[in-house]
Coordinates of C-alpha atoms and ligand atoms in Angstrom, one line a residue:
X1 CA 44.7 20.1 26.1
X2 CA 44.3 20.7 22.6
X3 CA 42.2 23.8 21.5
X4 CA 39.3 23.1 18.3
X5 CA 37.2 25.5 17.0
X6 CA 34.2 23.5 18.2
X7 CA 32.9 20.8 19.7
X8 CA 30.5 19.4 18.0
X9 CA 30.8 20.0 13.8
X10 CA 27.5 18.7 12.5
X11 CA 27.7 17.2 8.5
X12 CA 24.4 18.1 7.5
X13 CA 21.5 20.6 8.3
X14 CA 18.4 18.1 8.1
X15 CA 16.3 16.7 10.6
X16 CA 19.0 14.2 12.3
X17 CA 22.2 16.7 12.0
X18 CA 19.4 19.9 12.8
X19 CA 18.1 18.0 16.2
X20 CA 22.0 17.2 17.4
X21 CA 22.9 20.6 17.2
X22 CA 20.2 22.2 19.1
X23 CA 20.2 19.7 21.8
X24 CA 24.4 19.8 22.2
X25 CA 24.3 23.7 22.1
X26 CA 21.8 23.4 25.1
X27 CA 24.4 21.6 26.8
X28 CA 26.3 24.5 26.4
X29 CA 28.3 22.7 23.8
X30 CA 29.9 25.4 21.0
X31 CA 28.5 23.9 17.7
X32 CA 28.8 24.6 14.1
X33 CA 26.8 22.6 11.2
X34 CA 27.7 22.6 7.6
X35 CA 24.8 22.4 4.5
X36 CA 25.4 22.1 0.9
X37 CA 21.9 22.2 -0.3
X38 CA 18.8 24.0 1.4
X39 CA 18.9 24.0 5.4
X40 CA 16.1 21.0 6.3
X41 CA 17.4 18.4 4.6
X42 CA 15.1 15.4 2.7
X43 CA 12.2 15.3 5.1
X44 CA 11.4 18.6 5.1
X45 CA 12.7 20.2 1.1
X46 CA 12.2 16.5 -1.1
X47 CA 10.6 14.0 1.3
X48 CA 8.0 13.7 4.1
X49 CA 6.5 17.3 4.2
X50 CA 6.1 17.9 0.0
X51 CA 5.2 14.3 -0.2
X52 CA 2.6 14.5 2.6
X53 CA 1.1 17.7 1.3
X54 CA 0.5 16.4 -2.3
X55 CA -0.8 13.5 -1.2
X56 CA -3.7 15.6 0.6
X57 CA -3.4 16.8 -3.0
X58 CA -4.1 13.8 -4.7
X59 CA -6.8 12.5 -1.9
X60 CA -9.3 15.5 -2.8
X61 CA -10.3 13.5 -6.0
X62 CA -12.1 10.6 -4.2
X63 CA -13.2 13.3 -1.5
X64 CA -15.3 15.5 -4.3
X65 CA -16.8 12.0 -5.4
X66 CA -17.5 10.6 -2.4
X67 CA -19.0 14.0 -1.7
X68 CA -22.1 13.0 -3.9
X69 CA -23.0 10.0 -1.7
X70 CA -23.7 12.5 0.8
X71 CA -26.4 14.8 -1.3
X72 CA -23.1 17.3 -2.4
X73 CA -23.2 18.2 -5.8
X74 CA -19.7 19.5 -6.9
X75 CA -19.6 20.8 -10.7
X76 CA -17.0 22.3 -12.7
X77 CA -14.0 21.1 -10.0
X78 CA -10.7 21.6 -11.9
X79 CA -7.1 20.6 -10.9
X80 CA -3.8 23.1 -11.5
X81 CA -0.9 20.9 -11.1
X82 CA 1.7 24.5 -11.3
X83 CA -0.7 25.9 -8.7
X84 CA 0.2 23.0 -6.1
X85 CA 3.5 23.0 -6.8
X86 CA 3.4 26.4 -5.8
X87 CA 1.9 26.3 -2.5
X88 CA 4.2 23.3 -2.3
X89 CA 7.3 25.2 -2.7
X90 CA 6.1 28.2 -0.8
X91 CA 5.4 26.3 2.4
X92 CA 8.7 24.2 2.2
X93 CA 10.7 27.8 1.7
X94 CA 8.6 28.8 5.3
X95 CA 10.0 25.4 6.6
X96 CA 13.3 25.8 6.0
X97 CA 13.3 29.0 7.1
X98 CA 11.9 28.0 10.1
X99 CA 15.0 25.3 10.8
X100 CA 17.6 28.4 9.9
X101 CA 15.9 30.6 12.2
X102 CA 16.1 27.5 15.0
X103 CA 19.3 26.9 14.5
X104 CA 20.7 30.9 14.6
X105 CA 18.5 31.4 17.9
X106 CA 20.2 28.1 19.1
X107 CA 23.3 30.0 18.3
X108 CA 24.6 27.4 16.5
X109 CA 27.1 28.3 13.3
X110 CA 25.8 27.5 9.7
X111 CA 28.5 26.7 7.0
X112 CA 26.8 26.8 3.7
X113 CA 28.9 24.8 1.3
X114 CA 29.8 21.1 1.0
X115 CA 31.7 19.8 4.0
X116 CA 34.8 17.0 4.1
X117 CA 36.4 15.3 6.4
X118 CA 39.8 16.6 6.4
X119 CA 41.3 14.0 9.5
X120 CA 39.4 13.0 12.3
X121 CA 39.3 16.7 13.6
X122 CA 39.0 19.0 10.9
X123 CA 36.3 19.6 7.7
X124 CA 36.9 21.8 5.5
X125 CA 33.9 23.9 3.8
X126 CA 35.4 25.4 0.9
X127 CA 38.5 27.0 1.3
X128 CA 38.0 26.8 5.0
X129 CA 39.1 24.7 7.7
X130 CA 37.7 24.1 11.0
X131 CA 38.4 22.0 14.0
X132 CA 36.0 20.0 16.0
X133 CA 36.3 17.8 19.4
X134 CA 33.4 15.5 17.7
X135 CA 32.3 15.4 14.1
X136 CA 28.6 14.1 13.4
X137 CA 28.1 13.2 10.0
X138 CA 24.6 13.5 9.3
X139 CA 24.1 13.9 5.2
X140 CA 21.6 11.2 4.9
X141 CA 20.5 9.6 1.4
X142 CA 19.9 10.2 -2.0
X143 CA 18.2 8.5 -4.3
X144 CA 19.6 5.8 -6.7
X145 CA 18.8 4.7 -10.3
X146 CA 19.9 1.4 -11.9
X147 CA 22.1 1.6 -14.6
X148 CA 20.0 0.2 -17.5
X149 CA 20.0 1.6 -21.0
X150 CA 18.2 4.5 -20.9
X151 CA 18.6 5.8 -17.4
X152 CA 18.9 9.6 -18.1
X153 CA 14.9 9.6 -19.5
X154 CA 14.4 8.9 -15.7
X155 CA 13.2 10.7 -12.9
X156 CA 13.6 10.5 -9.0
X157 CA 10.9 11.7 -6.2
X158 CA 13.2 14.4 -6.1
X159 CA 12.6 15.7 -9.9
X160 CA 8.9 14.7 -9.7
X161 CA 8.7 17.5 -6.6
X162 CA 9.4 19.8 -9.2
X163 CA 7.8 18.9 -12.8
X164 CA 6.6 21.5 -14.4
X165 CA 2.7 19.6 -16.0
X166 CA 1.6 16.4 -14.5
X167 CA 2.7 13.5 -16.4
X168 CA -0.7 12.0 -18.0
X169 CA 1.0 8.6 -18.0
X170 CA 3.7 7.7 -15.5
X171 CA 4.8 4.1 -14.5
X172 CA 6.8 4.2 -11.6
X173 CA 9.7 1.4 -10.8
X174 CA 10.0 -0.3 -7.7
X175 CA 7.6 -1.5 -5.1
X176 CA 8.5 0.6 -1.5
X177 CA 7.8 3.3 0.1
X178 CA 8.4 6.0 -2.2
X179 CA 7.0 4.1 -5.4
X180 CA 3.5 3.2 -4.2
X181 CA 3.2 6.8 -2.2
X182 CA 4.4 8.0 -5.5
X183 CA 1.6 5.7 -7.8
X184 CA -0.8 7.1 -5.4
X185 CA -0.1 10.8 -5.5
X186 CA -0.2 10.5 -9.5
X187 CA -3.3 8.3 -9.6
X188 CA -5.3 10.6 -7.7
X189 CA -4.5 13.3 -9.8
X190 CA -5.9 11.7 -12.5
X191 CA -2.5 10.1 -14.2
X192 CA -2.7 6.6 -15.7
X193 CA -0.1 5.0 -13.6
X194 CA 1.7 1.8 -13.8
X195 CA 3.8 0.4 -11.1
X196 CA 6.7 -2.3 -12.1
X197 CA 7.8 -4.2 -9.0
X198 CA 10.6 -7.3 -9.7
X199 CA 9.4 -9.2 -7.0
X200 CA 6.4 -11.4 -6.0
X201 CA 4.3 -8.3 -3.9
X202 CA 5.0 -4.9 -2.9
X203 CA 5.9 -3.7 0.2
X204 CA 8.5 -6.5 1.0
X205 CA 9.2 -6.5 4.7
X206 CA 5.8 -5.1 5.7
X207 CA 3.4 -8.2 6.9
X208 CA 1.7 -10.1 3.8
X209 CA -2.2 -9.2 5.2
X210 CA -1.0 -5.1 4.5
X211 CA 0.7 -6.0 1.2
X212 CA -2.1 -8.1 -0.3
X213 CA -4.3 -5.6 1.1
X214 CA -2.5 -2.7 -0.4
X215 CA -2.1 -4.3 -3.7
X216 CA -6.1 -5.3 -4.1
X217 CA -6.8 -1.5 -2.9
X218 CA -4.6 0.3 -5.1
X219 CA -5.9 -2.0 -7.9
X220 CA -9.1 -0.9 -7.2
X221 CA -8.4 2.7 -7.9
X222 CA -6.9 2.3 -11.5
X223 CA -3.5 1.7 -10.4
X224 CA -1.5 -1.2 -12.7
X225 CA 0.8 -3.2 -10.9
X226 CA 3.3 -5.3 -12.8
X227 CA 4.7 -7.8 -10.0
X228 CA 8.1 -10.1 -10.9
X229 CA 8.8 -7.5 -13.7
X230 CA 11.7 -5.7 -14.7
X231 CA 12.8 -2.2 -16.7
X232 CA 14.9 -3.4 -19.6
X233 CA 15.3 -0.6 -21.3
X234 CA 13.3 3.4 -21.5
X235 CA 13.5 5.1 -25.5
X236 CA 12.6 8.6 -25.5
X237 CA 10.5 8.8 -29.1
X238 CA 10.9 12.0 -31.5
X239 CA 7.5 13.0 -29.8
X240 CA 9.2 13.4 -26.7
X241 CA 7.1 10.4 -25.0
X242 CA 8.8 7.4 -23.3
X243 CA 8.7 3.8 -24.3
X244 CA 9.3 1.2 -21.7
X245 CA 10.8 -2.3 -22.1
X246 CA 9.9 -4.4 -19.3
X247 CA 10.2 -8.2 -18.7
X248 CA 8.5 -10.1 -16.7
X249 CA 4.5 -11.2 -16.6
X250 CA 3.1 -9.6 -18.6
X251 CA 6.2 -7.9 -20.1
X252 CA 5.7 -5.6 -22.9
X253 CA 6.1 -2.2 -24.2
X254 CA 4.5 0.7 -22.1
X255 CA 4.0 4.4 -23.2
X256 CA 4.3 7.1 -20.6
X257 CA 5.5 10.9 -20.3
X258 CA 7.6 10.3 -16.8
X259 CA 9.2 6.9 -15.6
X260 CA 9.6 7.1 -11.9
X261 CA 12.6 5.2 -10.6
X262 CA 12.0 4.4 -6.1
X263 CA 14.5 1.9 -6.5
X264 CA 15.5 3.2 -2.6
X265 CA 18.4 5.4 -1.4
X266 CA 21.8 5.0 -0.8
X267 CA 24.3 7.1 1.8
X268 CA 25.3 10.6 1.3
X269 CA 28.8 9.6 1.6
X270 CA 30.6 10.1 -1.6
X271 CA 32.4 13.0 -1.7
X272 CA 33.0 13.7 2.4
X273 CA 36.8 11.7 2.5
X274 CA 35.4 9.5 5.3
X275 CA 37.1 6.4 4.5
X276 CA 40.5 8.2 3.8
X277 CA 39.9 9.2 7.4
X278 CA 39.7 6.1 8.5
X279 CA 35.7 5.7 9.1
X280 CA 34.2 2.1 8.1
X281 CA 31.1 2.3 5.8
X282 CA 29.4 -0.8 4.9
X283 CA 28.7 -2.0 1.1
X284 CA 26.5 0.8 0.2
X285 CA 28.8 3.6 1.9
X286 CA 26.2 3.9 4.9
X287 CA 28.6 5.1 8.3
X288 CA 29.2 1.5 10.4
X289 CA 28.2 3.1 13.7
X290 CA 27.6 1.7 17.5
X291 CA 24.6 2.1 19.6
X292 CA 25.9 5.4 20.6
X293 CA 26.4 6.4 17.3
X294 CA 29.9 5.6 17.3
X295 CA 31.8 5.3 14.3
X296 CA 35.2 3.4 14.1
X297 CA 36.9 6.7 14.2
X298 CA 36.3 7.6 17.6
X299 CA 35.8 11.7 17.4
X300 CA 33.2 10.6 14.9
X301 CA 29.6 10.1 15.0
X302 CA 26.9 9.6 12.3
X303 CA 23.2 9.7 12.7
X304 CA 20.2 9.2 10.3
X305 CA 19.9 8.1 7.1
X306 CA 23.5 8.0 6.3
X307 CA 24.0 5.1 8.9
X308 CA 21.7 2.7 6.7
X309 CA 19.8 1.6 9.5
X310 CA 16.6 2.8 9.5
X311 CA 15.5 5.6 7.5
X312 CA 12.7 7.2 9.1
X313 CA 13.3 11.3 10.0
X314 CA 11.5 10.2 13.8
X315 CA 14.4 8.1 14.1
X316 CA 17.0 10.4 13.2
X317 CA 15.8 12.6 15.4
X318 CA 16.0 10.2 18.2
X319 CA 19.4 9.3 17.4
X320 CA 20.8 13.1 17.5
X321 CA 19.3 13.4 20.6
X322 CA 20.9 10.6 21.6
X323 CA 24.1 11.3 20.1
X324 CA 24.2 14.9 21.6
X325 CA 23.4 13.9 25.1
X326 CA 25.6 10.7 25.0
X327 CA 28.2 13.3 24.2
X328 CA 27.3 16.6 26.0
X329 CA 24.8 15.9 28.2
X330 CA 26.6 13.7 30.8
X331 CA 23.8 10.6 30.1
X332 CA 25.3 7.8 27.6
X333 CA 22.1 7.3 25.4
X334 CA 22.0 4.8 22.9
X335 CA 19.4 4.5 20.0
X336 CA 16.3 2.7 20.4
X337 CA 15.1 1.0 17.2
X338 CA 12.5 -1.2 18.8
X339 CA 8.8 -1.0 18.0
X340 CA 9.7 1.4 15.9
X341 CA 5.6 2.4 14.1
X342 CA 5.7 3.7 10.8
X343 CA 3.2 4.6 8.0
X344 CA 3.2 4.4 4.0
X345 CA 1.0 7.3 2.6
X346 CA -0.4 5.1 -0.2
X347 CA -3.4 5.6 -1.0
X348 CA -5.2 4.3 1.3
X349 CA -2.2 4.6 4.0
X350 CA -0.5 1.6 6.1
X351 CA 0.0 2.2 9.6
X352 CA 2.4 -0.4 10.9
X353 CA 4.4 -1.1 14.9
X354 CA 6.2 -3.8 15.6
X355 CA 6.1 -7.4 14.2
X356 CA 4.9 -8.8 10.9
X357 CA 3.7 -12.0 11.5
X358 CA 6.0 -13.8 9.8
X359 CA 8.6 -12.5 12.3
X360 CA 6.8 -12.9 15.1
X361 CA 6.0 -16.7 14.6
X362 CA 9.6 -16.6 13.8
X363 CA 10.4 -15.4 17.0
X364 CA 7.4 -17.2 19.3
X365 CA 7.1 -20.7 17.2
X366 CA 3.0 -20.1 17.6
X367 CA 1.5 -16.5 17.4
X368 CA -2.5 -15.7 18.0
X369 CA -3.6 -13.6 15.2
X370 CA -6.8 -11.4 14.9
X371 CA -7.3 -10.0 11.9
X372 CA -10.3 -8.1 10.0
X373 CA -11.3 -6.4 7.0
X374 CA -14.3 -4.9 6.8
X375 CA -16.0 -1.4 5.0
X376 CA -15.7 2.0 6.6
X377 CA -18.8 3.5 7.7
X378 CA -17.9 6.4 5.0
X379 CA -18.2 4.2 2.0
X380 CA -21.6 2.8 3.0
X381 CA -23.2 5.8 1.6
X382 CA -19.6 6.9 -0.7
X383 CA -20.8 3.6 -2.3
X384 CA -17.0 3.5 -3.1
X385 CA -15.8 -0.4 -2.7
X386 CA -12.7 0.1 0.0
X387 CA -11.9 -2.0 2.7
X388 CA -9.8 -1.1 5.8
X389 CA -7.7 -4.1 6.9
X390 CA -7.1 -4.2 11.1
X391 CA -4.2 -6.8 12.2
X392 CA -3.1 -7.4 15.4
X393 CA -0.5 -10.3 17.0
X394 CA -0.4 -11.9 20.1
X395 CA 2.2 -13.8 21.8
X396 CA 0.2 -16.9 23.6
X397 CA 1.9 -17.4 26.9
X398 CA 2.3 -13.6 28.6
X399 CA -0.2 -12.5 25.8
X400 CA 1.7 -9.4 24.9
X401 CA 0.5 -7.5 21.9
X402 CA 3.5 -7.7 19.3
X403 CA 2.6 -5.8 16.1
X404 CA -0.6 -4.5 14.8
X405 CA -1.4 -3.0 11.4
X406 CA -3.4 -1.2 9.5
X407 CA -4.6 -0.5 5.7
X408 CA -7.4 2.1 5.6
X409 CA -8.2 6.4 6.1
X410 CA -6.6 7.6 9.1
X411 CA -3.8 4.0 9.9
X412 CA -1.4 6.9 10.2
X413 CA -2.6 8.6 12.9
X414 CA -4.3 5.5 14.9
X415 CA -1.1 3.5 14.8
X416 CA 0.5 6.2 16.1
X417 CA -1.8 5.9 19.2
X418 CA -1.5 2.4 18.7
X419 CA 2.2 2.1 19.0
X420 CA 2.4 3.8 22.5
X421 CA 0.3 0.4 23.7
X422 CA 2.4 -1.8 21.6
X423 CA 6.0 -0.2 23.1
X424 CA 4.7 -0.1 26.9
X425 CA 4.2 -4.2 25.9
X426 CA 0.3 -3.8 27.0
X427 CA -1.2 -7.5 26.8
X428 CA -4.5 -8.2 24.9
X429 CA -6.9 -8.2 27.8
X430 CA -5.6 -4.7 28.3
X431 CA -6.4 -3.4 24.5
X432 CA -9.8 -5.2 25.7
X433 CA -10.3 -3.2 28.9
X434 CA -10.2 -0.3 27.1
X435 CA -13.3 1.3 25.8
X436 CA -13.6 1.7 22.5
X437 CA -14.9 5.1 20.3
X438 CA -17.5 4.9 18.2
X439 CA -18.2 4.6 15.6
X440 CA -14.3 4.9 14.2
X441 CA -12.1 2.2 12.7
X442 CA -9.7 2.3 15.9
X443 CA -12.3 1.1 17.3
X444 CA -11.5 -2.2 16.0
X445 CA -8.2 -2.7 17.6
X446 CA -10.2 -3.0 20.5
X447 CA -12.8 -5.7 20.2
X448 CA -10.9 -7.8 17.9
X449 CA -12.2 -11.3 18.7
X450 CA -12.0 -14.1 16.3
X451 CA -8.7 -15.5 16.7
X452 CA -6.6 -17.7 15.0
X453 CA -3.0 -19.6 16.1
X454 CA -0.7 -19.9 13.8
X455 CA 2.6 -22.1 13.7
X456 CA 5.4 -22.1 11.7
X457 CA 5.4 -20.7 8.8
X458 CA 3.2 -18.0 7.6
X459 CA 0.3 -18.9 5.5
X460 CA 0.8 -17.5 2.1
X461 CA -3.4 -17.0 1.2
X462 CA -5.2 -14.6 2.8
X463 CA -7.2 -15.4 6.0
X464 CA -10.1 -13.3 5.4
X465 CA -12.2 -12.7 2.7
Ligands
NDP1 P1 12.7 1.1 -0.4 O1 14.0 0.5 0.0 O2 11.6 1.2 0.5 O3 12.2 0.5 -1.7 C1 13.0 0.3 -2.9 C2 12.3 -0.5 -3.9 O4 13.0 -0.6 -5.1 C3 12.1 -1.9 -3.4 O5 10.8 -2.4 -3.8 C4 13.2 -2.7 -4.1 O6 12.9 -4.0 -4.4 C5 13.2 -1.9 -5.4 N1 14.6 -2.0 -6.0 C6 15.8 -1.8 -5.5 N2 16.7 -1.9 -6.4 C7 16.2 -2.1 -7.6 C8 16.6 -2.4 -8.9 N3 17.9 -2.3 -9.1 N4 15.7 -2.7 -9.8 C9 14.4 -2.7 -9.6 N5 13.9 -2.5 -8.3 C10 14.8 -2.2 -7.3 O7 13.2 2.6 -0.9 P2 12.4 3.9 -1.1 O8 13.3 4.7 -2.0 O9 11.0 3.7 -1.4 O10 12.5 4.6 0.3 C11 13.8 4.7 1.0 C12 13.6 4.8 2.4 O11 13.0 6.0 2.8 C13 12.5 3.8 2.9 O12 13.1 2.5 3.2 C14 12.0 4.4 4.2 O13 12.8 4.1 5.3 C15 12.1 5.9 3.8 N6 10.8 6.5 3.5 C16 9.9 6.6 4.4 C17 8.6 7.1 4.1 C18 7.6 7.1 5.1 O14 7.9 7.0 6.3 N7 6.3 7.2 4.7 C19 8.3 7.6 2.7 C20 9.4 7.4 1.8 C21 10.6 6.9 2.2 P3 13.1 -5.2 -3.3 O15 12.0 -5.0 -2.3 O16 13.0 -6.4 -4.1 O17 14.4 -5.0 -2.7

């Protein structure tokens, strides 16, 4: 039989590629894993954890006023953006060093260098060569730009990790995750922020209730949103600020010191030789994989981000564990991208599992629908104006919950609760036999009573006032 260096070679030391090698190495598997920028990859150095922590950041602002509605009086509060950036980058170098440490006392092999697919065996890292039995490509995304005049004046989440003043006047391009988690961030730090979005609402894909809801809150906290407009063109003036073209209703000419492109992410596959070894990728270079993880080569897998499936580090997780086992661990395991909860940390954060309702009565023909919006029990003495939207679907004949959604503090961490209900396919009577905690706004999800059936296609005005 023949002889490789290896295994399992893993393309990429963040979460996905990380998670594979641990697992296969406790199957006794030899493993090596190959990182060309910092080990953790985009979660952990330029995504969910930095993003995560300056958004706590940017939420302290309405916490100091909303402070006063509760007889504090906070004077003389000032903001250091070089000082969070800081403790930013200091807890993101613990991180990573935490994931090295993992993978060493995994004894897994770290390669640091770019890696590429020599044949369907072999990577080279640098001058080196190494064989593999399986190669797991796990380089996940990167961030992509548009090529319109005046481009290079642009930044990415990934520069805005990493500028050195905040911007006093940022407008931020696009309209998903990373732009209005982005708007928020800067908002709350006290930046005049515009968001340009060239279609009809942000959030596309999410259910219409949590977009509209989104878009009135964010409004209501200063935030500008330009819907069906596009970036023509950015100028840099001799004063070093930006002017921005943009088309659309109302188009016009903005100033600002920082234009934010989160016009999404495309595969890390450029430079790794994957097609000249024969691997499929689909239009935007993402790794055409199977359930197993599977690419059309068969010694090669791909998990995470790179697949352009779904690009949530959970997921990729799930899929090297599944991809490790399937190959290692004697268990064929295939990923599971049902009911899949996720959460936008706008300000205030979406919490979201399973179907919008437009997909639902897509799927069912005639969906029960409960939805509220009402004021937290914070903001009645806060006296701030923000409403916490509570969704939830219901499929009418075996009266399984299919989706429920949230806009307001905390949706995070109560879908995640949430979604446990929502996979095990608990009915409504069953959210209702359970007791609710009170007061909370979780609470809701459990006495929810004013229902409404809706056929056909989804309404496009908002049920509730
Ligand atoms: P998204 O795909 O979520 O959003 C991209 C946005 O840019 C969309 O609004 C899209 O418009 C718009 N857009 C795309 N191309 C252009 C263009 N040429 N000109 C103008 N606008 C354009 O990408 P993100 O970068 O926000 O996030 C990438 C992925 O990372 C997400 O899908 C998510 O899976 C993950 N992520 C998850 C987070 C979380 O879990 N909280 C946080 C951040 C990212 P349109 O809708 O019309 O296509």
């Amino acid at each position: 039989m023949k002889q490789f260096d290896y295994d399992l070679f893993v393309i990429g030391a963040g979460s996905g590629g990380v998670r594979a090698s641990r697992i296969a190495r406790g199957f006794g598997a030899s493993v090596a894993i190959a990182e060309n920028h910092r080990i953790g990859g985009t979660c952990v150095i330029r995504g969910c954890v930095p993003k995560k922590l300056l958004v706590y950041a940017a939420h302290f602002a309405e916490d100091f006023e909303d402070a006063r509605g509760f007889g504090w009086t906070l004077d003389g509060k000032t903001f250091s953006w070089p000082a969070l950036i800081d403790a930013k980058n200091r807890e993101i170098e613990r991180l990573s060093k935490v994931y090295a440490g993992l993978l060493a006392n995994s004894g897994v092999d770290v390669f640091l260098g770019a890696a590429r697919l020599v044949d369907a065996h072999t990577v080279a890292v640098g001058e080196r060569e190494l064989t593999a039995r399986y190669l797991l490509v796990a380089t996940g995304a990167w961030p992509h730009k548009p090529a319109i005049p005046g481009i290079e004046h642009a930044i990415t989440s990934n520069e805005a990790f990493e500028l050195e003043t905040l911007p006093r006047r940022v407008l931020v391009v696009g309209g998903g995750y990373v732009a209005v988690e982005f708007a928020g961030i800067f908002r709350g730090l006290g930046s005049e922020v515009t968001l340009s979005y060239r279609g009809p609402q942000i959030l596309r894909g999410f259910d219409d209730d949590v977009r509209r809801h989104l878009h009135d809150e964010m409004g209501k906290k200063g935030t500008r949103i330009l819907l069906n407009s596009n970036v023509v063109r950015i100028d840099r003036g001799s004063d070093g600020a930006l002017e921005v073209a943009v088309s659309g209703a109302p188009g016009g000419k903005y100033g600002c010191d920082a234009v934010l492109y989160a016009t999404g992410r495309v595969p890390n596959t450029g430079q790794l030789g994957l097609a000249a070894a024969g691997v499929e990728l689909d239009e935007e270079g993402g790794v055409i994989v199977d359930e197993y993880g599977q690419s059309s080569v068969p010694s090669i897998f791909a998990v995470g981000d790179v697949t352009n499936r779904i690009a949530l580090t959970p997921v990729a997780i799930r899929e090297g564990t599944a991809v490790a086992t399937t190959l290692f661990g004697g268990t064929r395991i295939p990923a599971d991208h049902d009911n899949v909860p996720s959460a936008v940390f706008s300000q205030p954060p979406v919490g979201t599992v399973g179907l919008t309702e437009a997909q639902a009565v897509a799927k069912f023909g005639e969906v029960e629908v409960y939805v509220t919006a009402f004021k937290p029990l914070r903001h009645t003495l806060s006296g701030r104006d923000e409403r916490t939207l509570v969704k939830l679907m219901v499929e009418p004949v075996e009266q399984r919950v299919l989706g429920c959604h949230m806009v307001g503090a905390d949706a995070p961490e109560i879908i995640q609760g949430i979604a446990i209900a929502v996979k095990a396919g608990l009915t409504k009577a069953q959210f209702d036999a359970t007791i609710g905690i009170h007061p909370t706004a979780a609470e809701e999800f459990v006495t929810l009573r004013d229902k409404k059936v809706v056929q056909g296609v989804e309404k496009s005005a908002p049920r509730f006032v």
